[in-house]
Amino acid sequence: MKEGKSVKLNHQQPHQNGHLSPSKFAKLFDPEASWDKDQLGDVLHWIRQVLGLACGFLWGSIPLVGGIWFILFLALSTGIIYSYYAVILKVDEEEFGGHGALLQEGLFASITLFLLSWILVYSLAHF
Amino acid sequence: MAYPFSDFKYSDGLTVVGISFCTAIVCEAISWVLIYRTNSYKNLRSSIDKASKKLETMKTDSNKINIKKSKTKKIDRVETSLKESSRDLSLFKFKSGGVVALVLFVVFGLLNSLFEGKVVAKLPFKPFGLIMKMSHRGLQGNDPTDCSMAFLYFLCSISIRTNLQKFLGFAPPRGAGAGAGLFPMPDPKTS
């Protein structure tokens, strides 16, 4: 059985099946769109993971060596996440548990994914 | 071994990642069989989702309108229901936790026997403290940038399993966590 949901501005189901349609991608950059907690959390989570993977590959390929680059990755990914939900989407963070909750979404998994890709690309490409 | 990446000095790192990925899939398959496909889990999850969303709605409404006693009682009731469902869910998951932990432990033992004392990767930074103990576990030599299997396996376990669960929709519902943190018990009684 599926639970009935109250009428929302957003008629899309929170957990979409299949591929994202263009209109759903447009929502990712629409400050007028309404978000529920799970949806926004999922989007922030996956953005974090993509950033972790991309930065890991980039740092490992160049290569950037030293602990300072780990801190830089943290600052960069946090800045991007913040800019996304506060500047692009313009959501009221208090409705979603505050800045802390939004910035922590997917953070630990992102850090481990970044370290994993950084270490592997560095090891395989430069030795 | 003669396989495509054998030319790389640290191809063992890829082996560790590959095995960890397969292990993550096995663990999620076990979890699905023991938990996620069962009706009782689906019912529990559904009631948690409903309760947490209802709670958010009531909280929002109570901010706009003056607080009434009947409202407070309703909020209390939904909170209690949410806590009970969350607790039941935790107990439910604990059942498969043992099996998954056993699989992870066995795989760690396997990897340990294959790669003990072997440098499987090179770290692009100098670890310190607990991280160094993990990353240098079982290795000879003084180079702190040598990476042991244990550290790589730890990183894989966190990143791959977490994202796999998210991708498959097995991640714990946010309401279960939010119910504990965002709505502490004393608040409704003091208001």
PDB file of N, CA, C and O in Angstrom, chain B residues 38-77:
ATOM      1  N   THR B  38      10.806  -7.619   3.772  1.00  0.00           N
ATOM      2  CA  THR B  38       9.738  -8.098   4.650  1.00  0.00           C
ATOM      3  C   THR B  38       8.665  -7.035   4.829  1.00  0.00           C
ATOM      4  O   THR B  38       8.942  -5.836   4.834  1.00  0.00           O
ATOM      5  N   ASN B  39       7.437  -7.498   5.004  1.00  0.00           N
ATOM      6  CA  ASN B  39       6.316  -6.577   5.159  1.00  0.00           C
ATOM      7  C   ASN B  39       6.431  -5.746   6.422  1.00  0.00           C
ATOM      8  O   ASN B  39       6.074  -4.570   6.436  1.00  0.00           O
ATOM      9  N   SER B  40       6.925  -6.372   7.490  1.00  0.00           N
ATOM     10  CA  SER B  40       6.984  -5.640   8.753  1.00  0.00           C
ATOM     11  C   SER B  40       7.935  -4.456   8.646  1.00  0.00           C
ATOM     12  O   SER B  40       7.687  -3.394   9.210  1.00  0.00           O
ATOM     13  N   TYR B  41       9.038  -4.628   7.881  1.00  0.00           N
ATOM     14  CA  TYR B  41       9.938  -3.490   7.702  1.00  0.00           C
ATOM     15  C   TYR B  41       9.246  -2.384   6.921  1.00  0.00           C
ATOM     16  O   TYR B  41       9.338  -1.208   7.261  1.00  0.00           O
ATOM     17  N   LYS B  42       8.555  -2.781   5.853  1.00  0.00           N
ATOM     18  CA  LYS B  42       7.897  -1.773   5.018  1.00  0.00           C
ATOM     19  C   LYS B  42       6.858  -1.000   5.819  1.00  0.00           C
ATOM     20  O   LYS B  42       6.733   0.216   5.690  1.00  0.00           O
ATOM     21  N   ASN B  43       6.117  -1.736   6.659  1.00  0.00           N
ATOM     22  CA  ASN B  43       5.120  -1.063   7.489  1.00  0.00           C
ATOM     23  C   ASN B  43       5.777  -0.097   8.460  1.00  0.00           C
ATOM     24  O   ASN B  43       5.315   1.027   8.653  1.00  0.00           O
ATOM     25  N   LEU B  44       6.865  -0.551   9.081  1.00  0.00           N
ATOM     26  CA  LEU B  44       7.571   0.298  10.035  1.00  0.00           C
ATOM     27  C   LEU B  44       8.068   1.567   9.371  1.00  0.00           C
ATOM     28  O   LEU B  44       7.903   2.672   9.876  1.00  0.00           O
ATOM     29  N   ARG B  45       8.685   1.397   8.223  1.00  0.00           N
ATOM     30  CA  ARG B  45       9.258   2.543   7.522  1.00  0.00           C
ATOM     31  C   ARG B  45       8.165   3.521   7.130  1.00  0.00           C
ATOM     32  O   ARG B  45       8.316   4.735   7.251  1.00  0.00           O
ATOM     33  N   SER B  46       7.060   2.951   6.660  1.00  0.00           N
ATOM     34  CA  SER B  46       5.949   3.800   6.241  1.00  0.00           C
ATOM     35  C   SER B  46       5.427   4.618   7.412  1.00  0.00           C
ATOM     36  O   SER B  46       5.167   5.818   7.284  1.00  0.00           O
ATOM     37  N   SER B  47       5.290   3.965   8.579  1.00  0.00           N
ATOM     38  CA  SER B  47       4.751   4.689   9.729  1.00  0.00           C
ATOM     39  C   SER B  47       5.734   5.751  10.217  1.00  0.00           C
ATOM     40  O   SER B  47       5.326   6.810  10.679  1.00  0.00           O
ATOM     41  N   ILE B  48       7.033   5.472  10.086  1.00  0.00           N
ATOM     42  CA  ILE B  48       8.023   6.482  10.479  1.00  0.00           C
ATOM     43  C   ILE B  48       7.941   7.683   9.555  1.00  0.00           C
ATOM     44  O   ILE B  48       7.960   8.836  10.000  1.00  0.00           O
ATOM     45  N   ASP B  49       7.856   7.426   8.245  1.00  0.00           N
ATOM     46  CA  ASP B  49       7.764   8.531   7.292  1.00  0.00           C
ATOM     47  C   ASP B  49       6.538   9.383   7.574  1.00  0.00           C
ATOM     48  O   ASP B  49       6.610  10.610   7.618  1.00  0.00           O
ATOM     49  N   LYS B  50       5.406   8.700   7.778  1.00  0.00           N
ATOM     50  CA  LYS B  50       4.163   9.437   8.033  1.00  0.00           C
ATOM     51  C   LYS B  50       4.280  10.274   9.301  1.00  0.00           C
ATOM     52  O   LYS B  50       3.936  11.452   9.321  1.00  0.00           O
ATOM     53  N   ALA B  51       4.769   9.638  10.365  1.00  0.00           N
ATOM     54  CA  ALA B  51       4.826  10.326  11.658  1.00  0.00           C
ATOM     55  C   ALA B  51       5.758  11.522  11.594  1.00  0.00           C
ATOM     56  O   ALA B  51       5.439  12.599  12.110  1.00  0.00           O
ATOM     57  N   SER B  52       6.916  11.371  10.943  1.00  0.00           N
ATOM     58  CA  SER B  52       7.875  12.473  10.947  1.00  0.00           C
ATOM     59  C   SER B  52       7.358  13.631  10.103  1.00  0.00           C
ATOM     60  O   SER B  52       7.533  14.795  10.458  1.00  0.00           O
ATOM     61  N   LYS B  53       6.693  13.326   8.996  1.00  0.00           N
ATOM     62  CA  LYS B  53       6.164  14.408   8.166  1.00  0.00           C
ATOM     63  C   LYS B  53       4.996  15.100   8.847  1.00  0.00           C
ATOM     64  O   LYS B  53       4.843  16.319   8.784  1.00  0.00           O
ATOM     65  N   LYS B  54       4.171  14.300   9.515  1.00  0.00           N
ATOM     66  CA  LYS B  54       3.048  14.874  10.250  1.00  0.00           C
ATOM     67  C   LYS B  54       3.562  15.792  11.346  1.00  0.00           C
ATOM     68  O   LYS B  54       3.024  16.875  11.599  1.00  0.00           O
ATOM     69  N   LEU B  55       4.634  15.344  11.999  1.00  0.00           N
ATOM     70  CA  LEU B  55       5.226  16.125  13.074  1.00  0.00           C
ATOM     71  C   LEU B  55       5.749  17.457  12.549  1.00  0.00           C
ATOM     72  O   LEU B  55       5.554  18.506  13.175  1.00  0.00           O
ATOM     73  N   GLU B  56       6.411  17.415  11.392  1.00  0.00           N
ATOM     74  CA  GLU B  56       6.919  18.658  10.816  1.00  0.00           C
ATOM     75  C   GLU B  56       5.778  19.609  10.502  1.00  0.00           C
ATOM     76  O   GLU B  56       5.856  20.806  10.761  1.00  0.00           O
ATOM     77  N   THR B  57       4.712  19.051   9.925  1.00  0.00           N
ATOM     78  CA  THR B  57       3.563  19.892   9.581  1.00  0.00           C
ATOM     79  C   THR B  57       2.977  20.535  10.829  1.00  0.00           C
ATOM     80  O   THR B  57       2.701  21.735  10.867  1.00  0.00           O
ATOM     81  N   MET B  58       2.821  19.712  11.883  1.00  0.00           N
ATOM     82  CA  MET B  58       2.223  20.238  13.110  1.00  0.00           C
ATOM     83  C   MET B  58       3.122  21.279  13.749  1.00  0.00           C
ATOM     84  O   MET B  58       2.658  22.278  14.288  1.00  0.00           O
ATOM     85  N   LYS B  59       4.440  21.052  13.675  1.00  0.00           N
ATOM     86  CA  LYS B  59       5.367  22.030  14.239  1.00  0.00           C
ATOM     87  C   LYS B  59       5.243  23.357  13.505  1.00  0.00           C
ATOM     88  O   LYS B  59       5.223  24.427  14.102  1.00  0.00           O
ATOM     89  N   THR B  60       5.174  23.263  12.179  1.00  0.00           N
ATOM     90  CA  THR B  60       5.064  24.488  11.385  1.00  0.00           C
ATOM     91  C   THR B  60       3.778  25.221  11.724  1.00  0.00           C
ATOM     92  O   THR B  60       3.765  26.436  11.923  1.00  0.00           O
ATOM     93  N   ASP B  61       2.676  24.457  11.795  1.00  0.00           N
ATOM     94  CA  ASP B  61       1.382  25.078  12.094  1.00  0.00           C
ATOM     95  C   ASP B  61       1.387  25.711  13.472  1.00  0.00           C
ATOM     96  O   ASP B  61       0.859  26.797  13.673  1.00  0.00           O
ATOM     97  N   SER B  62       1.994  24.997  14.435  1.00  0.00           N
ATOM     98  CA  SER B  62       1.944  25.509  15.810  1.00  0.00           C
ATOM     99  C   SER B  62       2.759  26.789  15.945  1.00  0.00           C
ATOM    100  O   SER B  62       2.531  27.583  16.851  1.00  0.00           O
ATOM    101  N   ASN B  63       3.728  26.991  15.037  1.00  0.00           N
ATOM    102  CA  ASN B  63       4.470  28.249  15.079  1.00  0.00           C
ATOM    103  C   ASN B  63       3.604  29.417  14.623  1.00  0.00           C
ATOM    104  O   ASN B  63       3.722  30.532  15.124  1.00  0.00           O
ATOM    105  N   LYS B  64       2.735  29.128  13.654  1.00  0.00           N
ATOM    106  CA  LYS B  64       1.926  30.210  13.089  1.00  0.00           C
ATOM    107  C   LYS B  64       0.778  30.587  14.016  1.00  0.00           C
ATOM    108  O   LYS B  64       0.480  31.762  14.204  1.00  0.00           O
ATOM    109  N   ILE B  65       0.118  29.566  14.540  1.00  0.00           N
ATOM    110  CA  ILE B  65      -1.058  29.819  15.378  1.00  0.00           C
ATOM    111  C   ILE B  65      -0.637  29.753  16.840  1.00  0.00           C
ATOM    112  O   ILE B  65       0.396  29.198  17.182  1.00  0.00           O
ATOM    113  N   ASN B  66      -1.471  30.327  17.712  1.00  0.00           N
ATOM    114  CA  ASN B  66      -1.196  30.200  19.139  1.00  0.00           C
ATOM    115  C   ASN B  66      -1.264  28.740  19.557  1.00  0.00           C
ATOM    116  O   ASN B  66      -2.092  27.982  19.077  1.00  0.00           O
ATOM    117  N   ILE B  67      -0.389  28.386  20.471  1.00  0.00           N
ATOM    118  CA  ILE B  67      -0.314  26.991  20.896  1.00  0.00           C
ATOM    119  C   ILE B  67      -1.528  26.649  21.751  1.00  0.00           C
ATOM    120  O   ILE B  67      -1.876  27.363  22.678  1.00  0.00           O
ATOM    121  N   LYS B  68      -2.147  25.524  21.421  1.00  0.00           N
ATOM    122  CA  LYS B  68      -3.280  25.044  22.206  1.00  0.00           C
ATOM    123  C   LYS B  68      -2.883  23.757  22.907  1.00  0.00           C
ATOM    124  O   LYS B  68      -1.987  23.045  22.472  1.00  0.00           O
ATOM    125  N   LYS B  69      -3.604  23.453  23.968  1.00  0.00           N
ATOM    126  CA  LYS B  69      -3.281  22.245  24.715  1.00  0.00           C
ATOM    127  C   LYS B  69      -3.545  20.995  23.893  1.00  0.00           C
ATOM    128  O   LYS B  69      -2.784  20.032  23.928  1.00  0.00           O
ATOM    129  N   SER B  70      -4.651  21.011  23.141  1.00  0.00           N
ATOM    130  CA  SER B  70      -4.963  19.832  22.339  1.00  0.00           C
ATOM    131  C   SER B  70      -3.886  19.617  21.280  1.00  0.00           C
ATOM    132  O   SER B  70      -3.534  18.489  20.947  1.00  0.00           O
ATOM    133  N   LYS B  71      -3.341  20.715  20.752  1.00  0.00           N
ATOM    134  CA  LYS B  71      -2.263  20.621  19.763  1.00  0.00           C
ATOM    135  C   LYS B  71      -1.032  19.968  20.378  1.00  0.00           C
ATOM    136  O   LYS B  71      -0.405  19.090  19.789  1.00  0.00           O
ATOM    137  N   THR B  72      -0.717  20.438  21.594  1.00  0.00           N
ATOM    138  CA  THR B  72       0.455  19.885  22.267  1.00  0.00           C
ATOM    139  C   THR B  72       0.306  18.391  22.493  1.00  0.00           C
ATOM    140  O   THR B  72       1.243  17.618  22.312  1.00  0.00           O
ATOM    141  N   LYS B  73      -0.916  17.990  22.888  1.00  0.00           N
ATOM    142  CA  LYS B  73      -1.141  16.566  23.133  1.00  0.00           C
ATOM    143  C   LYS B  73      -0.976  15.756  21.859  1.00  0.00           C
ATOM    144  O   LYS B  73      -0.412  14.661  21.863  1.00  0.00           O
ATOM    145  N   LYS B  74      -1.482  16.318  20.745  1.00  0.00           N
ATOM    146  CA  LYS B  74      -1.337  15.601  19.476  1.00  0.00           C
ATOM    147  C   LYS B  74       0.135  15.454  19.114  1.00  0.00           C
ATOM    148  O   LYS B  74       0.575  14.397  18.663  1.00  0.00           O
ATOM    149  N   ILE B  75       0.886  16.543  19.304  1.00  0.00           N
ATOM    150  CA  ILE B  75       2.319  16.493  18.993  1.00  0.00           C
ATOM    151  C   ILE B  75       2.996  15.434  19.845  1.00  0.00           C
ATOM    152  O   ILE B  75       3.817  14.649  19.362  1.00  0.00           O
ATOM    153  N   ASP B  76       2.635  15.399  21.127  1.00  0.00           N
ATOM    154  CA  ASP B  76       3.203  14.380  22.021  1.00  0.00           C
ATOM    155  C   ASP B  76       2.923  12.981  21.503  1.00  0.00           C
ATOM    156  O   ASP B  76       3.800  12.117  21.499  1.00  0.00           O
ATOM    157  N   ARG B  77       1.682  12.783  21.064  1.00  0.00           N
ATOM    158  CA  ARG B  77       1.282  11.449  20.626  1.00  0.00           C
ATOM    159  C   ARG B  77       2.077  11.025  19.391  1.00  0.00           C
ATOM    160  O   ARG B  77       2.574   9.903  19.302  1.00  0.00           O
TER     161      ARG B  77
END
